[in-house]
Structures are given as structure tokens and as C-alpha cells.
PDB file of C-alpha atoms and ligand atoms in Angstrom:
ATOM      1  CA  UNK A   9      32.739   2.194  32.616  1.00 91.00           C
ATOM      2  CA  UNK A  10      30.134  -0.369  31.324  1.00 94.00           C
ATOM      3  CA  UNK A  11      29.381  -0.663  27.657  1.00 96.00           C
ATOM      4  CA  UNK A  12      27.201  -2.527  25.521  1.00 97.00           C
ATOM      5  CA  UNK A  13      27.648  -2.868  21.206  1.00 98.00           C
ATOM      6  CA  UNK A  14      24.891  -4.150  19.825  1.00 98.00           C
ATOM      7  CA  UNK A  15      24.689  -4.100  15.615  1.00 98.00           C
ATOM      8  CA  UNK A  16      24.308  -6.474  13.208  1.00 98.00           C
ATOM      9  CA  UNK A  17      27.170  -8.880  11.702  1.00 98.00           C
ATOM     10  CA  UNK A  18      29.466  -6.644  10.186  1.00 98.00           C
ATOM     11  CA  UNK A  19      28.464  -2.993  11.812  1.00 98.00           C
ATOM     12  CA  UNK A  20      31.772  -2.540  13.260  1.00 98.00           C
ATOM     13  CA  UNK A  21      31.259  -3.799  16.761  1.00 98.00           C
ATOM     14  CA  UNK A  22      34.756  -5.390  16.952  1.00 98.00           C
ATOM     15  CA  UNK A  23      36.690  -2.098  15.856  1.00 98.00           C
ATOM     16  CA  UNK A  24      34.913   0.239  17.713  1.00 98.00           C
ATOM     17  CA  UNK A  25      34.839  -1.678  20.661  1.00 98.00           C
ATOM     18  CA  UNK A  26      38.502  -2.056  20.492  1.00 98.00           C
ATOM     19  CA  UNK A  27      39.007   1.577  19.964  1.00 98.00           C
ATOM     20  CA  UNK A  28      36.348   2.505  23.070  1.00 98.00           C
ATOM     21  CA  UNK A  29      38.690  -0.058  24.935  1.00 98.00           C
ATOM     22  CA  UNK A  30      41.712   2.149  24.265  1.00 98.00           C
ATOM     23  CA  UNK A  31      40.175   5.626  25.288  1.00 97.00           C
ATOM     24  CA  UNK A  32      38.880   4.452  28.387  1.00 96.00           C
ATOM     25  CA  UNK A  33      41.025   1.414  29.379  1.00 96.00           C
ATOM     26  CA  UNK A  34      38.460  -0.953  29.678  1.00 97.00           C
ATOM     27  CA  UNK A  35      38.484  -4.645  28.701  1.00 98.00           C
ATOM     28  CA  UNK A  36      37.681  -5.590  25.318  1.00 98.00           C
ATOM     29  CA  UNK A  37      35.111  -9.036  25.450  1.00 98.00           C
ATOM     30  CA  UNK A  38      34.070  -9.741  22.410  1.00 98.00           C
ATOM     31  CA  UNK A  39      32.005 -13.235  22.573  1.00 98.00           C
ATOM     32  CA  UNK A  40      31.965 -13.786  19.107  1.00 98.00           C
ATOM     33  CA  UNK A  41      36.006 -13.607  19.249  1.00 97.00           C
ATOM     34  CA  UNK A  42      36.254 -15.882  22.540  1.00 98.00           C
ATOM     35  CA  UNK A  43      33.800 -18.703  20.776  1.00 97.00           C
ATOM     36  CA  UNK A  44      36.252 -18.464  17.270  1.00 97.00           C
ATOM     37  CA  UNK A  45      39.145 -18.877  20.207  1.00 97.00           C
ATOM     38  CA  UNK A  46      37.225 -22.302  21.429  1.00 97.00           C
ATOM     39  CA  UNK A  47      37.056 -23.579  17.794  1.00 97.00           C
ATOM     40  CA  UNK A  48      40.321 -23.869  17.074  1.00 96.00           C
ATOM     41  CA  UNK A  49      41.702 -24.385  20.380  1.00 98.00           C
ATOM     42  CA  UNK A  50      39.387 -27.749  19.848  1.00 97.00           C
ATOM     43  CA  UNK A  51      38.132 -27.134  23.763  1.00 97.00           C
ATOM     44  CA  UNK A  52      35.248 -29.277  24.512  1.00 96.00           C
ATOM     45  CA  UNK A  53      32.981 -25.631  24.425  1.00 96.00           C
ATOM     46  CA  UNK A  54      34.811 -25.080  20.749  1.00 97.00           C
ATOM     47  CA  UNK A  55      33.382 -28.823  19.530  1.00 97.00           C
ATOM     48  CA  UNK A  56      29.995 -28.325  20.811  1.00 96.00           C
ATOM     49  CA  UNK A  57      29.597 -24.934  19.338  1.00 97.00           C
ATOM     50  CA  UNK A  58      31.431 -25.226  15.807  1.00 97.00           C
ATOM     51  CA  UNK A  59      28.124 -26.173  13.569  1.00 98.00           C
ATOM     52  CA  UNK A  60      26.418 -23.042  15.139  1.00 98.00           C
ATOM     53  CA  UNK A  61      29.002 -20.569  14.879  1.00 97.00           C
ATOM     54  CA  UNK A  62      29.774 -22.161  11.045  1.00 97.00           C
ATOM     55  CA  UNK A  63      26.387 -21.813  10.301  1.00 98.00           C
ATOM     56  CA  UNK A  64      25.555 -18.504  11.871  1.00 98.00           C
ATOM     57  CA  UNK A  65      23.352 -19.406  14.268  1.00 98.00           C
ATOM     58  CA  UNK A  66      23.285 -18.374  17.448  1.00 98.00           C
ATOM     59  CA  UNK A  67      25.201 -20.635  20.459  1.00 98.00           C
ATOM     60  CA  UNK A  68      22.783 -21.831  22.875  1.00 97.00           C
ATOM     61  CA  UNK A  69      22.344 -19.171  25.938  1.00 95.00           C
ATOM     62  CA  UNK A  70      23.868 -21.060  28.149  1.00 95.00           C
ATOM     63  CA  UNK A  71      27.242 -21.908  26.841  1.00 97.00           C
ATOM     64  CA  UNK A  72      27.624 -18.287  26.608  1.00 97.00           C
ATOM     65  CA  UNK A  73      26.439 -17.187  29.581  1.00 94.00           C
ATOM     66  CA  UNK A  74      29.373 -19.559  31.192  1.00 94.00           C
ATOM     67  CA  UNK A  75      31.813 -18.233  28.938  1.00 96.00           C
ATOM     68  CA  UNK A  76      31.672 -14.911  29.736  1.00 94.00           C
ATOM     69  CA  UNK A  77      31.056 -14.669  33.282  1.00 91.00           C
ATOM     70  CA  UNK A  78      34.785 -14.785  34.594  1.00 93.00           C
ATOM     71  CA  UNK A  79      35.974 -12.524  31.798  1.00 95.00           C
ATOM     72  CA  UNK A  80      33.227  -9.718  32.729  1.00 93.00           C
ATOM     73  CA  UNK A  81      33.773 -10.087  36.324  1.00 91.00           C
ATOM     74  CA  UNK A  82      37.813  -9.899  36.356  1.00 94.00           C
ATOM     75  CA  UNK A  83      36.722  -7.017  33.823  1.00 95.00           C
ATOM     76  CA  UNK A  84      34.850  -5.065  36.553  1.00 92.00           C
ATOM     77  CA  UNK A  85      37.364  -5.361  39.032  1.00 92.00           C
ATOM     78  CA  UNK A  86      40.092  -3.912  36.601  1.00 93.00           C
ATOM     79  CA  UNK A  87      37.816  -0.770  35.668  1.00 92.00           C
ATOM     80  CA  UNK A  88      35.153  -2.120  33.081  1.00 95.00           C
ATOM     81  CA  UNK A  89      34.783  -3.364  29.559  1.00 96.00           C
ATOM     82  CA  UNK A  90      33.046  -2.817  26.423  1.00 97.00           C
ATOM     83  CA  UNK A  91      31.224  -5.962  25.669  1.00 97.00           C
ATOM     84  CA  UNK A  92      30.735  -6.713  21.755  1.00 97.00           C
ATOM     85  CA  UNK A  93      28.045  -9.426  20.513  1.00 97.00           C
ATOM     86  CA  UNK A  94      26.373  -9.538  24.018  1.00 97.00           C
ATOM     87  CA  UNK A  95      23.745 -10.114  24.695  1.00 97.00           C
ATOM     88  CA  UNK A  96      21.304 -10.435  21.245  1.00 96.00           C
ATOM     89  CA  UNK A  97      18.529 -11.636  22.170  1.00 97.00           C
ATOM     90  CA  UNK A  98      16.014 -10.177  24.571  1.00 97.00           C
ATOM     91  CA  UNK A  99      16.414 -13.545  26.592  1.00 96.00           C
ATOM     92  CA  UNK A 100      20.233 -13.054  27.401  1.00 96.00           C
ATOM     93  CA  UNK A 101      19.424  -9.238  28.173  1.00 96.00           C
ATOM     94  CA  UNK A 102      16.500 -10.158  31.019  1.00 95.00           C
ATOM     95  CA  UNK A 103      19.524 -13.377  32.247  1.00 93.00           C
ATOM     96  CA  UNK A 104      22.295 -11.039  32.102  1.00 92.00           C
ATOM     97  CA  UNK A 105      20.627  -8.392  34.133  1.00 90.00           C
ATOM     98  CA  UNK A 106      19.558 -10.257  36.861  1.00 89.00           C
ATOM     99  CA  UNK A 107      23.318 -11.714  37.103  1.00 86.00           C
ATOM    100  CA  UNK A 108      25.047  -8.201  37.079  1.00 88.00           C
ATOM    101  CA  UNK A 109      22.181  -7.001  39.444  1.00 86.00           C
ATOM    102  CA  UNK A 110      23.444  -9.101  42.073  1.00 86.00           C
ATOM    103  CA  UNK A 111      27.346  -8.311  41.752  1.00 81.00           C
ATOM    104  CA  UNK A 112      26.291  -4.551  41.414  1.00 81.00           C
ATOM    105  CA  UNK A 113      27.860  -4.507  37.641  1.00 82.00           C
ATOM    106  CA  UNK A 114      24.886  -3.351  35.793  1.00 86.00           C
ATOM    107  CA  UNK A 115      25.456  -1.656  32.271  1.00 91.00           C
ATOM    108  CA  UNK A 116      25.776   2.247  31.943  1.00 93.00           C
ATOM    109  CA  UNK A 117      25.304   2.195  28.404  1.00 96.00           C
ATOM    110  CA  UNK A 118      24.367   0.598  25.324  1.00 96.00           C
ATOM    111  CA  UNK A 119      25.687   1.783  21.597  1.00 98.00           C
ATOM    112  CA  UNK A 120      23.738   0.364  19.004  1.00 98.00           C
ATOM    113  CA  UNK A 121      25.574   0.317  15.551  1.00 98.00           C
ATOM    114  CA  UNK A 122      23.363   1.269  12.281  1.00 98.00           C
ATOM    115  CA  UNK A 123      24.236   0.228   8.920  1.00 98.00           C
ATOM    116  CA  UNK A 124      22.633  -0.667   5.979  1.00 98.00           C
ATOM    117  CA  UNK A 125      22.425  -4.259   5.208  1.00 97.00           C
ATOM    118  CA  UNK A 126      24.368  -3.156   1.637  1.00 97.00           C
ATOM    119  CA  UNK A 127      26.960  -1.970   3.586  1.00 98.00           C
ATOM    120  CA  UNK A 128      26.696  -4.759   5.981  1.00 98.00           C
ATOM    121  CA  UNK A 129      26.902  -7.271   2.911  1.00 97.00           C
ATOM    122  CA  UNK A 130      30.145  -5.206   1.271  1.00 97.00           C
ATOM    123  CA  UNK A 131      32.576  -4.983   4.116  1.00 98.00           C
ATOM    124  CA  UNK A 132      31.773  -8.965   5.284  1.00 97.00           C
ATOM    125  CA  UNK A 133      32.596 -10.413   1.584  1.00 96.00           C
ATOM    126  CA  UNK A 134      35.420  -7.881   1.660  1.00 96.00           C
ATOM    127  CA  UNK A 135      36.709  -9.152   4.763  1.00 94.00           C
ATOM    128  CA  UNK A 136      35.967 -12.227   4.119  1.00 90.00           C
ATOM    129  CA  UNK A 137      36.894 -13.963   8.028  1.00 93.00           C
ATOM    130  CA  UNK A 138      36.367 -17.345   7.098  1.00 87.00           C
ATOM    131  CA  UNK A 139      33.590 -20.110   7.056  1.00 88.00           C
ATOM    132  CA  UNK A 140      30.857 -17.893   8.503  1.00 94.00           C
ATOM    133  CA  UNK A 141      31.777 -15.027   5.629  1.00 94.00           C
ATOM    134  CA  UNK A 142      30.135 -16.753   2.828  1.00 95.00           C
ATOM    135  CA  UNK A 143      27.203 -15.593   0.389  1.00 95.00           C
ATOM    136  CA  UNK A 144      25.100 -17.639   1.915  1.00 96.00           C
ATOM    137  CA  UNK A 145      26.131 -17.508   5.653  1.00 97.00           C
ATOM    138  CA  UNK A 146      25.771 -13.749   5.753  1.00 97.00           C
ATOM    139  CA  UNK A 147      22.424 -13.825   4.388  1.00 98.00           C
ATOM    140  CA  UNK A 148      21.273 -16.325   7.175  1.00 98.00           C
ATOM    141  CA  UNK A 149      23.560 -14.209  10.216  1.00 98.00           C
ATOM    142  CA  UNK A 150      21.028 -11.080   8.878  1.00 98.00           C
ATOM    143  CA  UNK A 151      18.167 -13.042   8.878  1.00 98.00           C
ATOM    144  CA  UNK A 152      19.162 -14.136  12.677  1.00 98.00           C
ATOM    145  CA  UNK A 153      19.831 -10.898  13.498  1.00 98.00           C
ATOM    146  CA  UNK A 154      16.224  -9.504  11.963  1.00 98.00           C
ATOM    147  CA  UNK A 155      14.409 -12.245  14.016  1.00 98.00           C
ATOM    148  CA  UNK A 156      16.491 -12.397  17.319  1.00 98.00           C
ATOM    149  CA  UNK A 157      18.240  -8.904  17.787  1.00 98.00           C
ATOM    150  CA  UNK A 158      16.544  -6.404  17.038  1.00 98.00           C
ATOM    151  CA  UNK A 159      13.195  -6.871  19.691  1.00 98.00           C
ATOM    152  CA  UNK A 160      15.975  -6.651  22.009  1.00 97.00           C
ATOM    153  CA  UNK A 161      16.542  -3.123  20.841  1.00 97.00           C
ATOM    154  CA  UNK A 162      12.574  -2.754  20.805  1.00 96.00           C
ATOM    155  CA  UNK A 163      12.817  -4.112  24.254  1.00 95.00           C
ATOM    156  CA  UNK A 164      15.794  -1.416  25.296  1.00 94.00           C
ATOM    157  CA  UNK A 165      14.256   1.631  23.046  1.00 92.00           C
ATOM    158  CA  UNK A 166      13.252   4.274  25.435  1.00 87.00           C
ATOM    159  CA  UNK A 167      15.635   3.763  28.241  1.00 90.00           C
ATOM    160  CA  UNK A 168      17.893   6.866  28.854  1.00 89.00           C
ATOM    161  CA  UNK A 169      21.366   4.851  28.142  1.00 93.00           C
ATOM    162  CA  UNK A 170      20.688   3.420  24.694  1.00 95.00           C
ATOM    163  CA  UNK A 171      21.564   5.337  21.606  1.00 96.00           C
ATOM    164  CA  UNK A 172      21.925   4.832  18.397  1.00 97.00           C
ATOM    165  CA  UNK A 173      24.452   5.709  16.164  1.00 98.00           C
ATOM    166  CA  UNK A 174      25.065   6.326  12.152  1.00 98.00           C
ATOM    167  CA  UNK A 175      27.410   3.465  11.955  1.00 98.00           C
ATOM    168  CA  UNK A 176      27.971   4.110   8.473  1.00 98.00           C
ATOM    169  CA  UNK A 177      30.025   6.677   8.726  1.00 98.00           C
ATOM    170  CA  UNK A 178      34.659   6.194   8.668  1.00 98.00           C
ATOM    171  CA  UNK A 179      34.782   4.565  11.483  1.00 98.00           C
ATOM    172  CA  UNK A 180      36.756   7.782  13.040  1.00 98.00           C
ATOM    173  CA  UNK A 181      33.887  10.078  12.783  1.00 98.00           C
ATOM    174  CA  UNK A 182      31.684   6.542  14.224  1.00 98.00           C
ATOM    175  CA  UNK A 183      34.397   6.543  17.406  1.00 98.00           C
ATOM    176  CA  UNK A 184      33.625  10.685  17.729  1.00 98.00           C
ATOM    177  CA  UNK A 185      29.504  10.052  17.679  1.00 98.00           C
ATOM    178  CA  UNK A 186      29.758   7.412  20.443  1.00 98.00           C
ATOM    179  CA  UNK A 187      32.586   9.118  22.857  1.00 97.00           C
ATOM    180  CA  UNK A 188      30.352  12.288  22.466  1.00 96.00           C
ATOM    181  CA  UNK A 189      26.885  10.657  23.319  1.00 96.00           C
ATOM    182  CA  UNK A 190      28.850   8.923  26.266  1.00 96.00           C
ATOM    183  CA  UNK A 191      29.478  12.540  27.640  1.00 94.00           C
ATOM    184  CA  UNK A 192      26.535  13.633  27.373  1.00 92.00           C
ATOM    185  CA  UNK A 193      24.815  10.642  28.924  1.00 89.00           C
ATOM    186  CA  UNK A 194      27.886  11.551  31.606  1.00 75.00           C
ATOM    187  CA  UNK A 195      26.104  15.242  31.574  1.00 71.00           C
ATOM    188  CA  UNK A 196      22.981  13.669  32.471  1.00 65.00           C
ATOM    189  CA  UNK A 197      24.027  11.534  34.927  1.00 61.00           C
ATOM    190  CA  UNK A 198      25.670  14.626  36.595  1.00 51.00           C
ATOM    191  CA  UNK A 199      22.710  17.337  36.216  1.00 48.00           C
ATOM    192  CA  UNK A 200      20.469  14.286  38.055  1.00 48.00           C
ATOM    193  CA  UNK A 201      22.815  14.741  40.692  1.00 43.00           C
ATOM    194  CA  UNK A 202      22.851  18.465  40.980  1.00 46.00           C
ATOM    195  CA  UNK A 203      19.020  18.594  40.439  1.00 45.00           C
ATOM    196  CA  UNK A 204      18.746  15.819  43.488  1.00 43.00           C
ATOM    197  CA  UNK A 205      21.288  17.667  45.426  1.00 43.00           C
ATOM    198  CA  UNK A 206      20.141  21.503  44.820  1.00 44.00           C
TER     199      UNK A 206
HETATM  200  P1  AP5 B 302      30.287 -12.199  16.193  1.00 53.32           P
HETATM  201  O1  AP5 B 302      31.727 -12.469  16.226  1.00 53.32           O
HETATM  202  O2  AP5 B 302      29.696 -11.296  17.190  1.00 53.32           O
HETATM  203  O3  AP5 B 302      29.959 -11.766  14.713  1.00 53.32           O
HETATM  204  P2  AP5 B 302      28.890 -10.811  14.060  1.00 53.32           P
HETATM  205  O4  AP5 B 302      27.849 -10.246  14.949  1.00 53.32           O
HETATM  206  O5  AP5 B 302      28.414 -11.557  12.875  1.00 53.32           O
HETATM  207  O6  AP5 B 302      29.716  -9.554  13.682  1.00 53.32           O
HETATM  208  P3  AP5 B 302      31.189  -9.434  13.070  1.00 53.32           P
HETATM  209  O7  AP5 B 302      32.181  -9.748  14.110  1.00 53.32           O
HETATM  210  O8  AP5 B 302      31.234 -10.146  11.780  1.00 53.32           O
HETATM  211  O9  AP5 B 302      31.139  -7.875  12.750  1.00 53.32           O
HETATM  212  P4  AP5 B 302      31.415  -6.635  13.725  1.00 53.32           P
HETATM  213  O10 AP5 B 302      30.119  -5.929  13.999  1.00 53.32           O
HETATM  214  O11 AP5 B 302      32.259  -6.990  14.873  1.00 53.32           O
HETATM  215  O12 AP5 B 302      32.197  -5.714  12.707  1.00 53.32           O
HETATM  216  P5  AP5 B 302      33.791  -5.547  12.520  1.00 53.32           P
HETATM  217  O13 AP5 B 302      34.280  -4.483  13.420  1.00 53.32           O
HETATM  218  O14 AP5 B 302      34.444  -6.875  12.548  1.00 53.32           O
HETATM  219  O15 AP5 B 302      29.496 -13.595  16.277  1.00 53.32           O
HETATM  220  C1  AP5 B 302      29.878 -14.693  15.479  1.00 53.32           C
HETATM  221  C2  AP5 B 302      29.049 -15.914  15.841  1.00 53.32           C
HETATM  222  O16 AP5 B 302      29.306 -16.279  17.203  1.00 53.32           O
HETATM  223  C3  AP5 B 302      27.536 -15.739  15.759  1.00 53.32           C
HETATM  224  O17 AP5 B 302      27.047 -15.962  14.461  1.00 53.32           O
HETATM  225  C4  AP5 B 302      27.059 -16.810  16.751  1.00 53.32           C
HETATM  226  O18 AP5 B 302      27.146 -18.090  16.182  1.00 53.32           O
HETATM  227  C5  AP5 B 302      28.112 -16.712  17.854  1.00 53.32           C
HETATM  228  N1  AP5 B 302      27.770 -15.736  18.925  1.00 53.32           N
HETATM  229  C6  AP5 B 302      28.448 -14.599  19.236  1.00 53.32           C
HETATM  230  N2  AP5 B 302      27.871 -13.963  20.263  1.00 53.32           N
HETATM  231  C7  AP5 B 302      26.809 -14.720  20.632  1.00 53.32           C
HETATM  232  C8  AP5 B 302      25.806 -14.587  21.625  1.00 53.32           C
HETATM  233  N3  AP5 B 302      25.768 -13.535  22.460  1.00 53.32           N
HETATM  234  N4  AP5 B 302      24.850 -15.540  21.704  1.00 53.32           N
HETATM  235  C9  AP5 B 302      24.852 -16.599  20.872  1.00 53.32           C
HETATM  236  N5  AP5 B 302      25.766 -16.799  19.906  1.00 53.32           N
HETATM  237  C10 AP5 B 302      26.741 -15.864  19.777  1.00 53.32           C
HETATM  238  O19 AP5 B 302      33.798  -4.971  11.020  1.00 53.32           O
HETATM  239  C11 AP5 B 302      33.491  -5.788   9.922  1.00 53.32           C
HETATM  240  C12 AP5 B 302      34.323  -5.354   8.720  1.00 53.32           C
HETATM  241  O20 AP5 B 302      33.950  -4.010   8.351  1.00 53.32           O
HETATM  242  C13 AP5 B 302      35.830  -5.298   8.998  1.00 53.32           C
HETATM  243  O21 AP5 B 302      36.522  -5.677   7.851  1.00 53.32           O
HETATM  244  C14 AP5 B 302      36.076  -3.820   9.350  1.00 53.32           C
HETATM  245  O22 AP5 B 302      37.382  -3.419   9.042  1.00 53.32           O
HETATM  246  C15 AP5 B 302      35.049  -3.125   8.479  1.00 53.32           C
HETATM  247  N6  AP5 B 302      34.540  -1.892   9.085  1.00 53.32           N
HETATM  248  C16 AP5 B 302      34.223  -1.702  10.417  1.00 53.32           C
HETATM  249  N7  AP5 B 302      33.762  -0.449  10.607  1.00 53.32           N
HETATM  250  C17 AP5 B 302      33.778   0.163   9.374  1.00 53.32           C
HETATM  251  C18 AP5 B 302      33.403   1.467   8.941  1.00 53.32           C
HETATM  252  N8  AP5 B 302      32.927   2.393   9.794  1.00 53.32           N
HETATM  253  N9  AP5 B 302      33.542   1.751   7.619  1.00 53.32           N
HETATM  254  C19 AP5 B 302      34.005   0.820   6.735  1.00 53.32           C
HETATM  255  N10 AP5 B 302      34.387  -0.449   7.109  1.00 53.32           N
HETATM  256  C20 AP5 B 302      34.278  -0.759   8.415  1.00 53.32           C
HETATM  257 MG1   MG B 303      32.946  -8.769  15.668  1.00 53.32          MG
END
């Protein structure tokens, strides 16, 4: 299996993508997570990238492009992954597709994660991760989001495997909405079959 999360900072990508992980034994790649990993491992990728990252701006495309491309492949050949923070912008989408196109690893489905920016504001400063969990910082990682994110999911709205979901919700009932749009998109997947077959 081959998911997408796409929601804004603080919509719960990382824990439901950890918990879709589980139930299907998939690979967790969260690039958000694997930049953090650069900064303080002081890699030449974690020096280049700190000032974005700090001040909520997006890494260039290509740094993560590079990044992620042996995670996502050893992924695939293990059984799949959930992929949290990738891509968010409609650029990385259109680069990302042609690359999977031609190793035959093209998404099934993408989950996009709806909360109010209130909420969105509460559980950051509550968490509180570090430098990019400030006042401030949020406020400009929304305003990134507003400008950069969501035409991509103007650009995926209408295709079959993108759904939305009330990510609002405990993040149980959240887990339950997404496993049971997965089956259904399953169902559909299946009854094309039948219908092609019959
Ligand atoms: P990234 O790490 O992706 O951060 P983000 O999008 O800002 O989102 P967060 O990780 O803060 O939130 P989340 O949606 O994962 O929510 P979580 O589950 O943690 O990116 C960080 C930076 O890296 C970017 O700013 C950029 O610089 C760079 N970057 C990353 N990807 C990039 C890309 N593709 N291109 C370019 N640059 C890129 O939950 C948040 C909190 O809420 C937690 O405390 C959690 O316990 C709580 N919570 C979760 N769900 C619920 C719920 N249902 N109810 C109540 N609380 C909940
Ligand atoms: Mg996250």
C-alpha cells in the first residue's frame, strides 16, 4: 500500500501516519522528521537546510527530492509506506509523479487532514517541538501552507483516491475515518474489476 498525508502543520500527519504504518506494515517517511534528523546530526544536507526548516519555510525541492528517494524505494520493496509532509506543493506532486511513474510506485491514495487553524494553533503551542513551534513561526508555517499547499489539493480535488477527512476529531475516531475510506476506495478498486471482468 501507497499513502499520501497531506494537512497543515499540526493536523496530525505524524500520528496518524504512524498508526496507518502499524495496521498495514508499511514504512513510516515522514520528511519533515528525516530533515529535523539532518539538523542535528550536523550532515552537510542538515547545515544547508537549518534557516528554512527554523524559519518554516519550505526546503528547496530538490534537497528533498534526494532525500527521500532511497527511503521510498527500499519502502516499496518491503510492502509500502505512508509518506507524511510529501509532497506540498503542486511542483513536487507533478516531479514526484513522473519519478514513481517510471519505477511503477505510483500512489494509491491520498488522506488529506482537516483542522481548523484554532485547533492547528492549540495543539502546536501545546506541543511546543522546538524552534519552529513559536508564536510567530506557526503563524508563518500557516501562511506557507495557505499559499503553497493547498492548490496542490485544488490540483488533486476530483481524482477518485483523494479524500478528505474531519481531522478534528480524537485521533482514534480520525484512524477509523481513514482505514474505512481506504476500504472503500479498496471496494472500488475491486467492483472496477468485476465490472471490467463481467
Ligand atoms: P513537518 O515536520 O512536515 O511539519 P508540519 O507540516 O509543520 O507538521 P507537524 O509535524 O508540526 O504536524 P503533524 O501534521 O505531523 O501533526 P502531529 O501528528 O505532529 O515539516 C517541518 C519543516 O520541514 C517544514 O516547515 C519545512 O521547512 C520542512 N519540510 C518538510 N517537508 C517538506 C517538503 N516536502 N518540502 C519542503 N520542505 C519540507 O500532531 C501535532 C500535535 O497535535 C501533537 O502534539 C499531537 O499529539 C497532537 N494531535 C495530533 N492529532 C490530534 C488529534 N486528533 N486531537 C488532538 N491532538 C492531536
Ligand atoms: Mg509531523
Amino acid at each position: 500500500m501507497r499513502l499520501l498525508l497531506i494537512g497543515a502543520p499540526g493536523a496530525g500527519k505524524g500520528t496518524q501516519a504512524e498508526r496507518l504504518a502499524e495496521h498495514f506494515g508499511i514504512a513510516h517517511i515522514s520528511s519533515g522528521d528525516l530533515l529535523r534528523q539532518h539538523v542535528k546530526d550536523q550532515t552537510s544536507i542538515g547545515q544547508t537546510i537549518k534557516k528554512y526548516v527554523d524559519a518554516g519555510d519550505l526546503v528547496p525541492d530538490a534537497v528533498v527530492m534526494d532525500m527521500l528517494r532511497k527511503p521510498v524505494v527500499a519502502a516499496v520493496e518491503a510492502g509500502g509506506y505512508v509518506l507524511d509532509g510529501f509532497p506540498r506543493t503542486v511542483d513536487q506532486a507533478k516531479a514526484a509523479f513522473e519519478t514513481a511513474r517510471a519505477l511503477g510506485v505510483e500512489v494509491q491514495a491520498a488522506v488529506h487532514l482537516d483542522v481548523p487553524d484554532e485547533e492547528l494553533i492549540r495543539r502546536l503551542l501545546a506541543r511546543s517541538r522546538g524552534s519552529d513551534d513559536t508564536e510567530e513561526v506557526i503563524a508563518h508555517r500557516l501562511q506557507v501552507y495557505r499559499e503553497k499547499t493547498i492548490p496542490l489539493l485544488d490540483y488533486y480535488a476530483g481524482r477518485e483516491w483523494m479524500f478528505t477527512v474531519d481531522g478534528a476529531q480524537s485521533p482514534d475516531k480520525v484512524h477509523e475515518d481513514i482505514v474505512g475510506r481506504l476500504q472503500k476506495l479498496a471496494a472500488f478498486d475491486t467492483s472496477q474489476a468485476d465490472a471490467a471482468s463481467a
